[in-house]
Amino acid sequence: MSDSVKASASTSTASWVLTTNIRPLVESLAALVEYEADYWDWDAIEAGLSVTDAEDRQGWYDYPLTGTTTLRIALANNPGSIVTTVRVHHPPDQLMTARIETIMSMLSRYRVIA
């Protein structure tokens, strides 16, 4: 497989998390790729997420986290719910997939208090 094909290959991991856990989600995913998420990132994500709707195919907000590799996070609120649907597009790596699944699983079950 050529380097250009490898570079374009990606997979995605999808789930939902409690909406109150979006910031811990972003910070945890950023840490996976050694990206320093800051207030600029959070302001952009918060503003973008505020106008999303998971029931609308065009109603999602995408945000890249670029560190040692790039994760592209797609987020959408679920109207009338306390959860946000999340898709993380990432390189096809079993360890990365397992880590992302673990983060999302924890943040769908427990409210993080920081």
Tab-separated table of N, CA and C in Angstrom:
chain	number	residue	atom	x	y	z
A	1	MET	N	0.845	-1.172	0.000
A	1	MET	CA	0.000	0.000	0.000
A	1	MET	C	0.894	1.241	0.000
A	2	SER	N	0.588	2.197	-0.864
A	2	SER	CA	1.403	3.410	-0.937
A	2	SER	C	1.153	4.305	0.267
A	3	ASP	N	2.111	5.215	0.514
A	3	ASP	CA	1.968	6.140	1.643
A	3	ASP	C	0.736	7.015	1.502
A	4	SER	N	0.397	7.425	0.269
A	4	SER	CA	-0.780	8.279	0.087
A	4	SER	C	-2.063	7.526	0.410
A	5	VAL	N	-2.112	6.239	0.092
A	5	VAL	CA	-3.291	5.443	0.432
A	5	VAL	C	-3.374	5.260	1.939
A	6	LYS	N	-2.245	4.973	2.587
A	6	LYS	CA	-2.232	4.830	4.042
A	6	LYS	C	-2.677	6.115	4.718
A	7	ALA	N	-2.216	7.245	4.218
A	7	ALA	CA	-2.543	8.532	4.832
A	7	ALA	C	-4.028	8.843	4.734
A	8	SER	N	-4.674	8.376	3.651
A	8	SER	CA	-6.084	8.697	3.484
A	8	SER	C	-7.000	7.682	4.167
A	9	ALA	N	-6.455	6.545	4.585
A	9	ALA	CA	-7.263	5.520	5.226
A	9	ALA	C	-7.691	5.980	6.614
A	10	SER	N	-8.980	5.823	6.889
A	10	SER	CA	-9.463	6.146	8.229
A	10	SER	C	-10.680	5.302	8.537
A	11	THR	N	-11.015	5.292	9.789
A	11	THR	CA	-12.201	4.604	10.255
A	11	THR	C	-12.889	5.540	11.230
A	12	SER	N	-14.040	5.154	11.709
A	12	SER	CA	-14.696	6.009	12.696
A	12	SER	C	-15.278	5.162	13.815
A	13	THR	N	-15.357	5.780	14.959
A	13	THR	CA	-15.939	5.178	16.147
A	13	THR	C	-17.060	6.104	16.583
A	14	ALA	N	-18.246	5.548	16.772
A	14	ALA	CA	-19.408	6.380	17.089
A	14	ALA	C	-20.098	5.909	18.359
A	15	SER	N	-20.655	6.851	19.071
A	15	SER	CA	-21.415	6.580	20.286
A	15	SER	C	-22.098	7.877	20.695
A	16	TRP	N	-22.470	7.950	21.939
A	16	TRP	CA	-23.004	9.185	22.505
A	16	TRP	C	-22.371	9.365	23.866
A	17	VAL	N	-22.346	10.598	24.317
A	17	VAL	CA	-21.865	10.907	25.661
A	17	VAL	C	-22.841	11.887	26.287
A	18	LEU	N	-22.810	11.973	27.600
A	18	LEU	CA	-23.618	12.980	28.272
A	18	LEU	C	-23.139	14.348	27.806
A	19	THR	N	-24.064	15.216	27.473
A	19	THR	CA	-23.700	16.535	26.952
A	19	THR	C	-22.798	17.290	27.917
A	20	THR	N	-22.998	17.106	29.204
A	20	THR	CA	-22.145	17.778	30.193
A	20	THR	C	-20.700	17.287	30.138
A	21	ASN	N	-20.467	16.174	29.443
A	21	ASN	CA	-19.121	15.598	29.350
A	21	ASN	C	-18.407	15.909	28.035
A	22	ILE	N	-18.918	16.840	27.251
A	22	ILE	CA	-18.267	17.141	25.975
A	22	ILE	C	-16.853	17.682	26.183
A	23	ARG	N	-16.685	18.580	27.120
A	23	ARG	CA	-15.336	19.128	27.344
A	23	ARG	C	-14.358	18.038	27.792
A	24	PRO	N	-14.714	17.175	28.778
A	24	PRO	CA	-13.806	16.073	29.118
A	24	PRO	C	-13.534	15.144	27.931
A	25	LEU	N	-14.530	14.959	27.058
A	25	LEU	CA	-14.327	14.148	25.858
A	25	LEU	C	-13.250	14.769	24.974
A	26	VAL	N	-13.411	16.049	24.675
A	26	VAL	CA	-12.445	16.734	23.809
A	26	VAL	C	-11.052	16.713	24.437
A	27	GLU	N	-10.968	16.989	25.718
A	27	GLU	CA	-9.664	16.995	26.390
A	27	GLU	C	-9.026	15.606	26.392
A	28	SER	N	-9.828	14.567	26.601
A	28	SER	CA	-9.305	13.193	26.608
A	28	SER	C	-8.840	12.768	25.222
A	29	LEU	N	-9.629	13.089	24.195
A	29	LEU	CA	-9.232	12.746	22.828
A	29	LEU	C	-7.986	13.527	22.417
A	30	ALA	N	-7.920	14.790	22.806
A	30	ALA	CA	-6.736	15.602	22.498
A	30	ALA	C	-5.487	14.982	23.127
A	31	ALA	N	-5.612	14.494	24.349
A	31	ALA	CA	-4.474	13.876	25.031
A	31	ALA	C	-3.993	12.622	24.292
A	32	LEU	N	-4.914	11.893	23.661
A	32	LEU	CA	-4.523	10.691	22.908
A	32	LEU	C	-3.544	11.006	21.785
A	33	VAL	N	-3.694	12.182	21.192
A	33	VAL	CA	-2.840	12.545	20.056
A	33	VAL	C	-1.841	13.642	20.423
A	34	GLU	N	-1.680	13.852	21.729
A	34	GLU	CA	-0.736	14.845	22.249
A	34	GLU	C	-1.008	16.237	21.686
A	35	TYR	N	-2.284	16.592	21.669
A	35	TYR	CA	-2.712	17.926	21.236
A	35	TYR	C	-3.101	18.717	22.472
A	36	GLU	N	-2.674	19.948	22.558
A	36	GLU	CA	-2.996	20.807	23.697
A	36	GLU	C	-4.259	21.607	23.390
A	37	ALA	N	-5.404	21.083	23.757
A	37	ALA	CA	-6.660	21.813	23.556
A	37	ALA	C	-6.676	23.007	24.504
A	38	ASP	N	-7.101	24.151	23.991
A	38	ASP	CA	-7.127	25.354	24.820
A	38	ASP	C	-8.499	26.029	24.739
A	39	TYR	N	-8.584	27.224	25.303
A	39	TYR	CA	-9.863	27.936	25.327
A	39	TYR	C	-10.360	28.284	23.932
A	40	TRP	N	-9.465	28.526	22.987
A	40	TRP	CA	-9.885	28.804	21.610
A	40	TRP	C	-10.613	27.591	21.040
A	41	ASP	N	-10.059	26.412	21.272
A	41	ASP	CA	-10.700	25.187	20.795
A	41	ASP	C	-12.074	25.044	21.427
A	42	TRP	N	-12.117	25.200	22.743
A	42	TRP	CA	-13.374	25.003	23.444
A	42	TRP	C	-14.428	26.010	22.989
A	43	ASP	N	-14.043	27.279	22.808
A	43	ASP	CA	-14.987	28.296	22.333
A	43	ASP	C	-15.566	27.908	20.972
A	44	ALA	N	-14.713	27.424	20.070
A	44	ALA	CA	-15.170	27.014	18.741
A	44	ALA	C	-16.119	25.822	18.826
A	45	ILE	N	-15.762	24.833	19.633
A	45	ILE	CA	-16.598	23.633	19.763
A	45	ILE	C	-17.929	23.979	20.410
A	46	GLU	N	-17.899	24.771	21.460
A	46	GLU	CA	-19.129	25.157	22.149
A	46	GLU	C	-20.063	25.922	21.207
A	47	ALA	N	-19.522	26.860	20.436
A	47	ALA	CA	-20.340	27.629	19.492
A	47	ALA	C	-20.888	26.729	18.387
A	48	GLY	N	-20.051	25.866	17.838
A	48	GLY	CA	-20.492	24.970	16.775
A	48	GLY	C	-21.530	23.973	17.239
A	49	LEU	N	-21.346	23.441	18.427
A	49	LEU	CA	-22.266	22.447	18.973
A	49	LEU	C	-23.636	23.037	19.277
A	50	SER	N	-23.683	24.311	19.598
A	50	SER	CA	-24.949	24.937	20.008
A	50	SER	C	-26.009	24.939	18.908
A	51	VAL	N	-25.619	24.791	17.656
A	51	VAL	CA	-26.584	24.829	16.549
A	51	VAL	C	-26.716	23.473	15.850
A	52	THR	N	-26.371	22.399	16.539
A	52	THR	CA	-26.405	21.075	15.916
A	52	THR	C	-27.704	20.343	16.208
A	53	ASP	N	-27.952	19.326	15.392
A	53	ASP	CA	-29.128	18.477	15.554
A	53	ASP	C	-28.795	17.116	14.949
A	54	ALA	N	-28.727	16.091	15.780
A	54	ALA	CA	-28.347	14.753	15.327
A	54	ALA	C	-29.333	14.176	14.317
A	55	GLU	N	-30.560	14.681	14.303
A	55	GLU	CA	-31.568	14.173	13.375
A	55	GLU	C	-31.433	14.780	11.980
A	56	ASP	N	-30.602	15.801	11.835
A	56	ASP	CA	-30.379	16.481	10.559
A	56	ASP	C	-29.003	16.088	10.034
A	57	ARG	N	-28.952	15.455	8.869
A	57	ARG	CA	-27.672	15.001	8.316
A	57	ARG	C	-26.683	16.148	8.135
A	58	GLN	N	-27.186	17.351	7.919
A	58	GLN	CA	-26.328	18.525	7.760
A	58	GLN	C	-26.133	19.266	9.080
A	59	GLY	N	-26.713	18.752	10.154
A	59	GLY	CA	-26.705	19.457	11.426
A	59	GLY	C	-25.608	19.056	12.390
A	60	TRP	N	-24.492	18.557	11.868
A	60	TRP	CA	-23.383	18.124	12.711
A	60	TRP	C	-22.258	19.153	12.670
A	61	TYR	N	-21.443	19.176	13.720
A	61	TYR	CA	-20.288	20.068	13.786
A	61	TYR	C	-19.022	19.222	13.797
A	62	ASP	N	-18.112	19.500	12.882
A	62	ASP	CA	-16.835	18.782	12.786
A	62	ASP	C	-15.713	19.649	13.323
A	63	TYR	N	-14.793	18.995	14.047
A	63	TYR	CA	-13.646	19.728	14.583
A	63	TYR	C	-12.430	18.809	14.579
A	64	PRO	N	-11.305	19.261	14.031
A	64	PRO	CA	-10.093	18.433	14.016
A	64	PRO	C	-9.237	18.648	15.261
A	65	LEU	N	-8.625	17.581	15.719
A	65	LEU	CA	-7.600	17.642	16.764
A	65	LEU	C	-6.339	17.067	16.129
A	66	THR	N	-5.370	17.917	15.856
A	66	THR	CA	-4.173	17.488	15.144
A	66	THR	C	-2.968	17.538	16.065
A	67	GLY	N	-2.451	16.362	16.341
A	67	GLY	CA	-1.252	16.218	17.162
A	67	GLY	C	-0.341	15.223	16.468
A	68	THR	N	-0.016	14.119	17.142
A	68	THR	CA	0.808	13.082	16.531
A	68	THR	C	0.086	12.431	15.358
A	69	THR	N	-1.225	12.493	15.360
A	69	THR	CA	-2.090	12.107	14.246
A	69	THR	C	-3.315	13.009	14.348
A	70	THR	N	-4.217	12.902	13.403
A	70	THR	CA	-5.398	13.760	13.427
A	70	THR	C	-6.643	12.950	13.750
A	71	LEU	N	-7.394	13.446	14.711
A	71	LEU	CA	-8.726	12.934	14.997
A	71	LEU	C	-9.699	14.004	14.525
A	72	ARG	N	-10.749	13.597	13.831
A	72	ARG	CA	-11.785	14.545	13.439
A	72	ARG	C	-13.043	14.165	14.211
A	73	ILE	N	-13.484	15.084	15.046
A	73	ILE	CA	-14.645	14.832	15.898
A	73	ILE	C	-15.875	15.426	15.229
A	74	ALA	N	-16.927	14.634	15.091
A	74	ALA	CA	-18.215	15.113	14.597
A	74	ALA	C	-19.190	15.018	15.768
A	75	LEU	N	-19.837	16.133	16.081
A	75	LEU	CA	-20.728	16.217	17.241
A	75	LEU	C	-22.104	16.710	16.829
A	76	ALA	N	-23.139	16.210	17.501
A	76	ALA	CA	-24.491	16.716	17.273
A	76	ALA	C	-25.340	16.458	18.510
A	77	ASN	N	-26.047	17.493	18.928
A	77	ASN	CA	-26.965	17.353	20.055
A	77	ASN	C	-28.186	16.553	19.635
A	78	ASN	N	-28.766	15.852	20.583
A	78	ASN	CA	-30.006	15.116	20.372
A	78	ASN	C	-31.131	15.928	21.002
A	79	PRO	N	-32.017	16.510	20.186
A	79	PRO	CA	-33.076	17.377	20.716
A	79	PRO	C	-33.897	16.692	21.814
A	80	GLY	N	-34.129	17.418	22.898
A	80	GLY	CA	-34.927	16.895	23.998
A	80	GLY	C	-34.218	15.854	24.836
A	81	SER	N	-32.919	15.764	24.704
A	81	SER	CA	-32.143	14.730	25.380
A	81	SER	C	-30.987	15.363	26.148
A	82	ILE	N	-30.365	14.567	27.003
A	82	ILE	CA	-29.191	15.032	27.756
A	82	ILE	C	-27.900	14.464	27.177
A	83	VAL	N	-27.987	13.929	25.949
A	83	VAL	CA	-26.815	13.323	25.330
A	83	VAL	C	-26.461	14.012	24.019
A	84	THR	N	-25.204	13.845	23.637
A	84	THR	CA	-24.686	14.331	22.368
A	84	THR	C	-24.128	13.131	21.615
A	85	THR	N	-24.494	13.011	20.354
A	85	THR	CA	-23.965	11.937	19.523
A	85	THR	C	-22.587	12.347	19.017
A	86	VAL	N	-21.675	11.379	19.013
A	86	VAL	CA	-20.279	11.656	18.671
A	86	VAL	C	-19.779	10.617	17.671
A	87	ARG	N	-19.064	11.095	16.658
A	87	ARG	CA	-18.312	10.221	15.749
A	87	ARG	C	-16.883	10.734	15.743
A	88	VAL	N	-15.946	9.842	15.946
A	88	VAL	CA	-14.537	10.215	15.899
A	88	VAL	C	-13.914	9.486	14.714
A	89	HIS	N	-13.450	10.249	13.742
A	89	HIS	CA	-12.765	9.699	12.575
A	89	HIS	C	-11.276	9.674	12.913
A	90	HIS	N	-10.666	8.508	12.725
A	90	HIS	CA	-9.286	8.313	13.170
A	90	HIS	C	-8.589	7.268	12.314
A	91	PRO	N	-7.263	7.190	12.425
A	91	PRO	CA	-6.531	6.157	11.688
A	91	PRO	C	-7.004	4.762	12.121
A	92	PRO	N	-6.984	3.796	11.202
A	92	PRO	CA	-7.426	2.440	11.534
A	92	PRO	C	-6.383	1.707	12.373
A	93	ASP	N	-6.427	1.952	13.653
A	93	ASP	CA	-5.470	1.389	14.596
A	93	ASP	C	-6.272	0.786	15.746
A	94	GLN	N	-6.076	-0.507	16.014
A	94	GLN	CA	-6.878	-1.188	17.035
A	94	GLN	C	-6.726	-0.561	18.415
A	95	LEU	N	-5.528	-0.186	18.780
A	95	LEU	CA	-5.307	0.415	20.092
A	95	LEU	C	-6.004	1.773	20.187
A	96	MET	N	-5.901	2.581	19.137
A	96	MET	CA	-6.575	3.881	19.113
A	96	MET	C	-8.088	3.690	19.219
A	97	THR	N	-8.625	2.735	18.471
A	97	THR	CA	-10.062	2.461	18.520
A	97	THR	C	-10.481	2.064	19.928
A	98	ALA	N	-9.730	1.178	20.558
A	98	ALA	CA	-10.060	0.732	21.916
A	98	ALA	C	-10.022	1.892	22.907
A	99	ARG	N	-9.055	2.755	22.774
A	99	ARG	CA	-8.960	3.905	23.679
A	99	ARG	C	-10.138	4.857	23.483
A	100	ILE	N	-10.478	5.133	22.241
A	100	ILE	CA	-11.613	6.020	21.960
A	100	ILE	C	-12.905	5.406	22.483
A	101	GLU	N	-13.111	4.110	22.247
A	101	GLU	CA	-14.313	3.432	22.744
A	101	GLU	C	-14.391	3.492	24.263
A	102	THR	N	-13.266	3.314	24.936
A	102	THR	CA	-13.243	3.364	26.403
A	102	THR	C	-13.600	4.752	26.908
A	103	ILE	N	-13.013	5.775	26.310
A	103	ILE	CA	-13.326	7.152	26.711
A	103	ILE	C	-14.819	7.424	26.536
A	104	MET	N	-15.358	7.084	25.371
A	104	MET	CA	-16.775	7.366	25.119
A	104	MET	C	-17.682	6.546	26.034
A	105	SER	N	-17.305	5.319	26.316
A	105	SER	CA	-18.102	4.486	27.212
A	105	SER	C	-18.184	5.092	28.608
A	106	MET	N	-17.058	5.520	29.125
A	106	MET	CA	-17.039	6.132	30.464
A	106	MET	C	-17.863	7.420	30.496
A	107	LEU	N	-17.730	8.234	29.453
A	107	LEU	CA	-18.408	9.532	29.443
A	107	LEU	C	-19.886	9.430	29.087
A	108	SER	N	-20.335	8.240	28.716
A	108	SER	CA	-21.770	8.035	28.506
A	108	SER	C	-22.444	7.528	29.781
A	109	ARG	N	-21.654	7.031	30.710
A	109	ARG	CA	-22.201	6.449	31.936
A	109	ARG	C	-22.084	7.348	33.160
A	110	TYR	N	-21.024	8.115	33.231
A	110	TYR	CA	-20.736	8.882	34.443
A	110	TYR	C	-20.549	10.357	34.120
A	111	ARG	N	-21.068	11.204	34.974
A	111	ARG	CA	-20.882	12.645	34.808
A	111	ARG	C	-19.556	13.022	35.452
A	112	VAL	N	-18.700	13.638	34.684
A	112	VAL	CA	-17.380	14.038	35.166
A	112	VAL	C	-17.500	15.376	35.884
A	113	ILE	N	-16.953	15.432	37.082
A	113	ILE	CA	-16.930	16.673	37.855
A	113	ILE	C	-15.475	17.098	37.959
A	114	ALA	N	-15.175	18.242	37.381
A	114	ALA	CA	-13.781	18.713	37.384
A	114	ALA	C	-13.610	19.876	38.326
